[in-house]
Amino acid sequence: MKAVHFGAGNIGRGFIGQLLHQNGFEICFVDTNAELIQQLNQDGGYRIDIMDEQGTTVFVDRISALNSLTETEKVIAAIKDADILTTSVGANNLAKIAPTIAKGLSERFKQKRSINILANENAINASNILKEAVYETLSQQDATVFDHYAYFVNTAIDRQSLGKVVEGKAVAVVEPYYEWVINRKQLDPATPFKLQHVVLIDEMQPYIERKLYIVNAAHAAIAYLGDLHGYQTIQEAIRNVEIVKIVNQFLSENSAYFVQKYQFDSADLQCFIEKTLKRQKNQKLSDEIARVGGSPIRKLGPNDRLVAPVVKLEALGLPYETGVKVIAAGYHYRHSDDPEAEKIHALIEEKGLEATIKTISHLDGKLLEEVVVAYDSMG
């Protein structure tokens, strides 16, 4: 079986690639990093370091790689012959790869062969986002064909995947824990294989939101609170008792949303929160705050990990006080190498804090006032 995977970064190699390999797929990575593409093709595979007690190292073989910028026709041919198509390029980049995917699928569908397409991004219903971007490139006639053969399947992914360079080669560095949740109802009924090492469910939204509002929210909260204290890594920040206390309160508030909205068991959620924070404390990892806190405009957006749960809690009449503090910490985040952090700072200087929060987080009224007060109190 053959898989085409867009995105040969740490998530692509260290998570999705590994699981596809475990399911027996040959993998063709599609990326724009010429050096990495050359490495993958020369070695026919790549190394993953798993940060467990044993310091496990695995090698994923049966690998090839293509450059989407210079080898478009080969990418189209690979999609035509693939048994599954997956991505991990970042939600903001889905629109960039959509035209190439559309061309590849168009060629494939001339053979009347359907395919599952799974976008694995830190965004709610990322495959829907990819589908919309793909369909924007199609004529109405082509869209009718795609409706028949293209199965866009939403997922939720969870694994800390970092990277390092060893002897000039990129190595994926991952935690032992992973979770790949897939919407069973959206899969092609004629799928000739059954994926192993994944969680198949019928209702994605609760799991997507749990990942975003608990796991991603915790990560971002530690980063922005840690940055206020001058820490460089998540592992340094989480040693601070006060930061851990705030993050626990934040996640406890968010968990109340899942109990009321989806009838999650509160004890199970507490165990999930404890597991999440334990993962962040893994001292075998060194996760830079600049990486985790990066792209703050997206992370402070109205539908993302910090603002969305607070807005939902307010709508349900549930406590959200700590969430307001975390949002405020996000607006304090500064990093000279991060264009979005610099843009936030420039907007605050030019238009003021309230206008900036309205623009980025779409907050107003009481919530806006509370974030401003929290921001000012952090000085």
Short mmCIF file of C-alpha atoms in Angstrom, two decimals:
data_model
loop_
_atom_site.label_atom_id
_atom_site.label_comp_id
_atom_site.label_asym_id
_atom_site.label_seq_id
_atom_site.Cartn_x
_atom_site.Cartn_y
_atom_site.Cartn_z
CA MET A 1 0.00 0.00 0.00
CA LYS A 2 1.12 3.54 -0.75
CA ALA A 3 0.62 6.78 1.18
CA VAL A 4 1.27 10.34 0.05
CA HIS A 5 1.91 12.66 2.99
CA PHE A 6 2.23 16.44 2.60
CA GLY A 7 4.61 17.81 5.23
CA ALA A 8 7.89 16.12 6.19
CA GLY A 9 8.31 18.09 9.41
CA ASN A 10 8.48 16.70 12.92
CA ILE A 11 4.77 15.78 13.09
CA GLY A 12 4.85 14.33 9.59
CA ARG A 13 7.86 12.11 10.21
CA GLY A 14 7.66 11.58 13.96
CA PHE A 15 3.94 10.88 14.23
CA ILE A 16 1.86 10.34 11.10
CA GLY A 17 4.72 8.82 9.13
CA GLN A 18 5.53 6.37 11.90
CA LEU A 19 1.92 5.21 12.20
CA LEU A 20 1.49 4.88 8.45
CA HIS A 21 4.68 2.81 8.43
CA GLN A 22 3.32 0.61 11.23
CA ASN A 23 0.23 0.07 9.10
CA GLY A 24 2.33 -1.25 6.24
CA PHE A 25 2.39 1.78 3.95
CA GLU A 26 5.20 2.92 1.70
CA ILE A 27 5.30 6.67 2.19
CA CYS A 28 5.99 9.43 -0.29
CA PHE A 29 6.59 12.67 1.60
CA VAL A 30 5.83 15.93 -0.20
CA ASP A 31 7.62 19.01 1.11
CA THR A 32 9.51 22.14 0.06
CA ASN A 33 12.66 21.62 2.16
CA ALA A 34 15.19 20.56 -0.48
CA GLU A 35 17.83 19.49 2.05
CA LEU A 36 15.41 17.28 3.97
CA ILE A 37 14.01 15.80 0.75
CA GLN A 38 17.53 14.89 -0.34
CA GLN A 39 18.21 13.26 3.04
CA LEU A 40 15.04 11.15 2.92
CA ASN A 41 15.73 9.97 -0.62
CA GLN A 42 19.39 9.18 0.06
CA ASP A 43 18.63 7.20 3.23
CA GLY A 44 15.35 5.66 2.10
CA GLY A 45 14.04 6.40 5.58
CA TYR A 46 14.64 8.39 8.73
CA ARG A 47 15.33 8.10 12.45
CA ILE A 48 12.94 8.81 15.31
CA ASP A 49 14.16 9.19 18.91
CA ILE A 50 11.43 8.34 21.42
CA MET A 51 11.92 10.08 24.77
CA ASP A 52 10.92 7.14 26.95
CA GLU A 53 12.78 5.54 29.86
CA GLN A 54 14.66 3.24 27.49
CA GLY A 55 15.65 6.00 25.05
CA THR A 56 14.16 4.01 22.17
CA THR A 57 15.28 4.76 18.61
CA VAL A 58 13.37 3.52 15.56
CA PHE A 59 14.05 3.75 11.83
CA VAL A 60 11.18 4.25 9.40
CA ASP A 61 12.03 2.83 5.98
CA ARG A 62 10.27 2.40 2.62
CA ILE A 63 10.36 6.17 2.22
CA SER A 64 10.68 8.56 -0.71
CA ALA A 65 10.24 12.32 -0.96
CA LEU A 66 9.23 14.87 -3.59
CA ASN A 67 9.54 18.64 -3.81
CA SER A 68 6.11 20.20 -4.37
CA LEU A 69 7.71 23.31 -5.91
CA THR A 70 9.90 21.61 -8.52
CA GLU A 71 8.38 18.14 -8.98
CA THR A 72 4.68 18.90 -9.29
CA GLU A 73 4.03 16.34 -12.04
CA LYS A 74 5.64 13.60 -9.97
CA VAL A 75 3.50 14.61 -6.97
CA ILE A 76 0.37 14.42 -9.14
CA ALA A 77 1.43 10.95 -10.32
CA ALA A 78 2.03 9.83 -6.72
CA ILE A 79 -1.45 10.97 -5.67
CA LYS A 80 -2.90 9.13 -8.65
CA ASP A 81 -1.41 5.85 -7.40
CA ALA A 82 -1.80 6.32 -3.61
CA ASP A 83 -4.06 4.36 -1.27
CA ILE A 84 -4.33 7.21 1.26
CA LEU A 85 -3.49 10.93 1.31
CA THR A 86 -2.53 12.68 4.55
CA THR A 87 -1.18 16.09 5.58
CA SER A 88 0.57 17.82 8.45
CA VAL A 89 1.61 21.16 7.00
CA GLY A 90 -0.04 23.56 9.45
CA ALA A 91 -3.62 24.70 9.03
CA ASN A 92 -2.52 28.00 7.49
CA ASN A 93 -0.75 26.15 4.67
CA LEU A 94 -3.62 23.92 3.56
CA ALA A 95 -4.72 26.43 0.94
CA LYS A 96 -1.19 26.41 -0.52
CA ILE A 97 -1.17 22.65 -1.17
CA ALA A 98 -4.82 22.46 -2.28
CA PRO A 99 -4.21 23.18 -6.00
CA THR A 100 -1.64 20.37 -6.33
CA ILE A 101 -3.86 17.97 -4.41
CA ALA A 102 -6.80 18.90 -6.64
CA LYS A 103 -4.77 18.17 -9.79
CA GLY A 104 -3.60 14.83 -8.43
CA LEU A 105 -7.08 13.79 -7.39
CA SER A 106 -8.52 14.84 -10.76
CA GLU A 107 -6.10 12.50 -12.52
CA ARG A 108 -6.88 9.73 -10.05
CA PHE A 109 -10.64 10.05 -10.39
CA LYS A 110 -10.37 9.48 -14.15
CA GLN A 111 -9.69 5.90 -13.07
CA LYS A 112 -12.84 6.00 -10.89
CA ARG A 113 -10.75 5.25 -7.78
CA SER A 114 -11.84 6.80 -4.48
CA ILE A 115 -9.47 7.81 -1.66
CA ASN A 116 -9.44 8.92 1.98
CA ILE A 117 -7.88 12.34 2.61
CA LEU A 118 -6.88 13.10 6.22
CA ALA A 119 -5.61 16.56 7.19
CA ASN A 120 -3.82 16.25 10.52
CA GLU A 121 -3.49 19.80 11.78
CA ASN A 122 -4.01 21.63 15.06
CA ALA A 123 -7.33 23.04 13.91
CA ILE A 124 -10.94 22.00 14.33
CA ASN A 125 -12.12 19.95 11.32
CA ALA A 126 -8.94 20.56 9.33
CA SER A 127 -10.02 18.16 6.58
CA ASN A 128 -13.10 20.33 6.01
CA ILE A 129 -10.76 23.32 5.63
CA LEU A 130 -8.68 21.40 3.08
CA LYS A 131 -11.81 20.26 1.25
CA GLU A 132 -13.05 23.83 0.94
CA ALA A 133 -9.66 24.96 -0.40
CA VAL A 134 -9.57 22.09 -2.91
CA TYR A 135 -13.13 22.73 -4.12
CA GLU A 136 -12.32 26.41 -4.71
CA THR A 137 -10.05 25.25 -7.54
CA LEU A 138 -12.70 23.06 -9.20
CA SER A 139 -15.35 23.62 -11.81
CA GLN A 140 -18.89 22.61 -10.91
CA GLN A 141 -18.55 19.51 -13.10
CA ASP A 142 -15.29 18.49 -11.39
CA ALA A 143 -16.82 19.11 -7.97
CA THR A 144 -19.56 16.59 -8.77
CA VAL A 145 -16.89 13.99 -9.53
CA PHE A 146 -15.03 14.82 -6.31
CA ASP A 147 -18.26 14.44 -4.33
CA HIS A 148 -18.37 10.85 -5.50
CA TYR A 149 -14.75 9.81 -4.98
CA ALA A 150 -13.05 12.15 -2.46
CA TYR A 151 -13.54 11.29 1.22
CA PHE A 152 -12.26 14.11 3.43
CA VAL A 153 -11.92 12.62 6.91
CA ASN A 154 -11.54 14.80 10.01
CA THR A 155 -9.00 13.85 12.64
CA ALA A 156 -7.56 14.98 15.96
CA ILE A 157 -3.86 14.45 16.62
CA ASP A 158 -1.82 14.59 19.79
CA ARG A 159 1.90 14.02 20.17
CA GLN A 160 4.78 16.27 21.10
CA SER A 161 7.08 16.07 18.09
CA LEU A 162 10.28 18.07 18.08
CA GLY A 163 13.48 17.77 16.10
CA LYS A 164 17.24 17.86 16.26
CA VAL A 165 20.17 17.51 13.88
CA VAL A 166 22.57 14.61 14.37
CA GLU A 167 25.64 14.38 12.13
CA GLY A 168 24.00 16.74 9.68
CA LYS A 169 20.73 14.82 9.49
CA ALA A 170 17.26 15.77 10.75
CA VAL A 171 16.00 13.48 13.50
CA ALA A 172 12.43 13.53 14.85
CA VAL A 173 12.24 13.58 18.67
CA VAL A 174 8.91 12.48 20.12
CA GLU A 175 7.27 11.64 23.42
CA PRO A 176 6.03 8.06 23.88
CA TYR A 177 2.36 9.14 24.08
CA TYR A 178 0.30 9.68 20.93
CA GLU A 179 -3.34 9.76 19.91
CA TRP A 180 -4.66 9.80 16.34
CA VAL A 181 -8.45 10.12 16.44
CA ILE A 182 -10.28 9.56 13.14
CA ASN A 183 -13.93 10.10 12.21
CA ARG A 184 -15.08 6.61 11.25
CA LYS A 185 -18.29 7.90 9.61
CA GLN A 186 -16.35 9.95 7.03
CA LEU A 187 -14.16 7.10 5.81
CA ASP A 188 -14.76 5.63 2.39
CA PRO A 189 -17.01 2.57 2.92
CA ALA A 190 -14.94 0.77 0.28
CA THR A 191 -11.64 1.35 2.14
CA PRO A 192 -9.65 -1.87 1.56
CA PHE A 193 -7.63 -1.62 4.78
CA LYS A 194 -8.28 -1.08 8.48
CA LEU A 195 -5.94 1.33 10.23
CA GLN A 196 -4.32 0.08 13.44
CA HIS A 197 -2.94 2.17 16.35
CA VAL A 198 -5.67 4.80 15.82
CA VAL A 199 -8.90 5.69 17.62
CA LEU A 200 -11.97 5.45 15.39
CA ILE A 201 -15.01 7.36 16.65
CA ASP A 202 -18.39 8.53 15.36
CA GLU A 203 -18.42 12.08 16.76
CA MET A 204 -15.26 14.15 16.32
CA GLN A 205 -16.16 17.52 17.80
CA PRO A 206 -15.75 16.60 21.50
CA TYR A 207 -12.33 15.05 20.86
CA ILE A 208 -11.12 17.87 18.63
CA GLU A 209 -12.16 20.41 21.24
CA ARG A 210 -10.65 18.36 24.08
CA LYS A 211 -7.31 18.38 22.24
CA LEU A 212 -7.52 22.11 21.53
CA TYR A 213 -8.95 23.35 24.84
CA ILE A 214 -6.98 21.04 27.15
CA VAL A 215 -3.73 19.87 25.51
CA ASN A 216 -2.98 22.80 23.19
CA ALA A 217 -4.40 25.28 25.70
CA ALA A 218 -2.13 23.93 28.45
CA HIS A 219 0.92 24.10 26.18
CA ALA A 220 0.22 27.70 25.15
CA ALA A 221 -0.61 28.77 28.70
CA ILE A 222 2.68 27.40 30.04
CA ALA A 223 4.53 29.14 27.19
CA TYR A 224 2.99 32.58 27.70
CA LEU A 225 3.13 32.47 31.50
CA GLY A 226 6.67 31.12 31.30
CA ASP A 227 7.69 33.93 28.97
CA LEU A 228 6.49 36.47 31.54
CA HIS A 229 8.94 34.89 34.00
CA GLY A 230 11.78 34.86 31.49
CA TYR A 231 11.98 31.09 31.00
CA GLN A 232 13.34 29.65 27.76
CA THR A 233 11.69 26.22 27.69
CA ILE A 234 8.38 24.64 28.66
CA GLN A 235 10.24 22.23 30.94
CA GLU A 236 11.78 25.15 32.87
CA ALA A 237 8.46 26.96 33.16
CA ILE A 238 6.52 23.98 34.43
CA ARG A 239 8.86 23.65 37.39
CA ASN A 240 7.39 26.94 38.64
CA VAL A 241 4.71 26.06 41.21
CA GLU A 242 2.73 29.24 40.59
CA ILE A 243 2.57 28.61 36.82
CA VAL A 244 1.40 25.04 37.39
CA LYS A 245 -1.28 26.29 39.77
CA ILE A 246 -2.62 28.79 37.22
CA VAL A 247 -2.57 26.26 34.39
CA ASN A 248 -4.38 23.70 36.54
CA GLN A 249 -7.07 26.27 37.35
CA PHE A 250 -7.36 27.19 33.67
CA LEU A 251 -7.81 23.56 32.60
CA SER A 252 -10.22 22.91 35.45
CA GLU A 253 -12.39 25.77 34.19
CA ASN A 254 -12.24 24.40 30.66
CA SER A 255 -13.15 20.89 31.80
CA ALA A 256 -16.46 22.21 33.15
CA TYR A 257 -17.40 23.07 29.57
CA PHE A 258 -16.94 19.42 28.49
CA VAL A 259 -18.96 18.14 31.43
CA GLN A 260 -21.89 20.42 30.64
CA LYS A 261 -21.71 20.39 26.83
CA TYR A 262 -20.83 16.75 26.14
CA GLN A 263 -21.50 15.02 29.48
CA PHE A 264 -17.85 14.00 29.89
CA ASP A 265 -17.06 12.34 33.21
CA SER A 266 -15.33 14.94 35.42
CA ALA A 267 -13.04 12.35 37.05
CA ASP A 268 -11.93 11.10 33.62
CA LEU A 269 -11.24 14.67 32.54
CA GLN A 270 -9.16 15.31 35.65
CA CYS A 271 -7.08 12.23 34.86
CA PHE A 272 -6.65 13.51 31.30
CA ILE A 273 -5.48 16.90 32.62
CA GLU A 274 -2.99 15.24 34.97
CA LYS A 275 -1.65 13.11 32.12
CA THR A 276 -1.37 16.21 29.92
CA LEU A 277 0.69 18.12 32.49
CA LYS A 278 2.83 15.08 33.21
CA ARG A 279 3.69 14.93 29.51
CA GLN A 280 4.71 18.60 29.57
CA LYS A 281 7.03 17.87 32.50
CA ASN A 282 9.02 15.26 30.57
CA GLN A 283 12.55 16.49 31.24
CA LYS A 284 13.91 14.35 28.41
CA LEU A 285 12.32 16.90 26.08
CA SER A 286 13.45 20.49 25.69
CA ASP A 287 10.63 22.41 24.08
CA GLU A 288 11.43 26.06 23.48
CA ILE A 289 8.85 28.63 24.54
CA ALA A 290 9.58 30.49 21.31
CA ARG A 291 8.28 27.47 19.38
CA VAL A 292 5.23 26.76 21.55
CA GLY A 293 4.28 30.41 21.91
CA GLY A 294 4.92 31.15 18.25
CA SER A 295 2.21 32.51 15.94
CA PRO A 296 0.32 34.21 18.80
CA ILE A 297 -2.18 35.90 16.47
CA ARG A 298 -3.48 32.49 15.46
CA LYS A 299 -3.39 31.15 19.01
CA LEU A 300 -5.27 34.19 20.31
CA GLY A 301 -7.86 33.92 17.56
CA PRO A 302 -11.58 33.65 18.37
CA ASN A 303 -11.78 29.95 17.49
CA ASP A 304 -8.48 28.79 18.93
CA ARG A 305 -7.16 27.29 22.17
CA LEU A 306 -7.27 30.25 24.56
CA VAL A 307 -10.14 32.50 23.57
CA ALA A 308 -12.70 29.95 22.35
CA PRO A 309 -13.09 28.03 25.65
CA VAL A 310 -13.41 31.27 27.61
CA VAL A 311 -16.13 32.53 25.28
CA LYS A 312 -17.98 29.21 25.55
CA LEU A 313 -17.71 29.21 29.35
CA GLU A 314 -19.11 32.73 29.54
CA ALA A 315 -22.03 31.73 27.30
CA LEU A 316 -22.81 28.81 29.62
CA GLY A 317 -22.56 30.96 32.73
CA LEU A 318 -19.53 29.00 33.99
CA PRO A 319 -16.37 30.43 35.67
CA TYR A 320 -13.59 31.57 33.32
CA GLU A 321 -11.49 33.94 35.45
CA THR A 322 -8.18 32.11 34.97
CA GLY A 323 -8.70 31.85 31.22
CA VAL A 324 -8.84 35.64 31.05
CA LYS A 325 -5.42 35.82 32.75
CA VAL A 326 -3.94 33.36 30.25
CA ILE A 327 -5.30 35.35 27.30
CA ALA A 328 -3.76 38.49 28.80
CA ALA A 329 -0.41 36.69 29.15
CA GLY A 330 -0.63 35.85 25.46
CA TYR A 331 -0.92 39.53 24.59
CA HIS A 332 2.22 40.21 26.65
CA TYR A 333 4.22 37.67 24.62
CA ARG A 334 7.20 39.23 22.86
CA HIS A 335 9.72 37.59 20.57
CA SER A 336 11.77 39.53 18.07
CA ASP A 337 12.00 36.56 15.68
CA ASP A 338 8.23 36.03 15.59
CA PRO A 339 6.47 38.28 13.04
CA GLU A 340 3.07 37.75 14.68
CA ALA A 341 4.37 38.69 18.13
CA GLU A 342 5.92 41.81 16.67
CA LYS A 343 2.68 42.65 14.84
CA ILE A 344 0.68 42.40 18.09
CA HIS A 345 3.15 44.73 19.79
CA ALA A 346 2.95 47.19 16.89
CA LEU A 347 -0.87 47.11 16.91
CA ILE A 348 -0.97 47.81 20.64
CA GLU A 349 1.40 50.76 20.15
CA GLU A 350 -0.58 52.10 17.20
CA LYS A 351 -4.22 51.38 18.05
CA GLY A 352 -4.21 50.57 21.75
CA LEU A 353 -4.81 47.32 23.62
CA GLU A 354 -8.62 47.25 23.36
CA ALA A 355 -8.67 47.72 19.60
CA THR A 356 -5.95 45.07 19.19
CA ILE A 357 -7.88 42.51 21.24
CA LYS A 358 -11.06 43.27 19.29
CA THR A 359 -9.21 42.79 16.01
CA ILE A 360 -7.40 39.56 16.93
CA SER A 361 -9.67 37.82 19.46
CA HIS A 362 -13.01 39.40 18.47
CA LEU A 363 -13.80 40.10 22.13
CA ASP A 364 -15.94 42.95 23.35
CA GLY A 365 -18.07 43.92 26.33
CA LYS A 366 -17.32 42.40 29.72
CA LEU A 367 -14.79 39.86 28.45
CA LEU A 368 -12.78 42.56 26.68
CA GLU A 369 -12.72 44.71 29.80
CA GLU A 370 -11.59 41.77 31.95
CA VAL A 371 -8.71 40.89 29.60
CA VAL A 372 -7.56 44.52 29.60
CA VAL A 373 -7.60 44.64 33.43
CA ALA A 374 -5.68 41.35 33.61
CA TYR A 375 -3.15 42.61 31.05
CA ASP A 376 -2.55 45.83 32.98
CA SER A 377 -2.14 43.92 36.25
CA MET A 378 0.72 41.92 34.69
CA GLY A 379 2.56 45.14 33.91
#
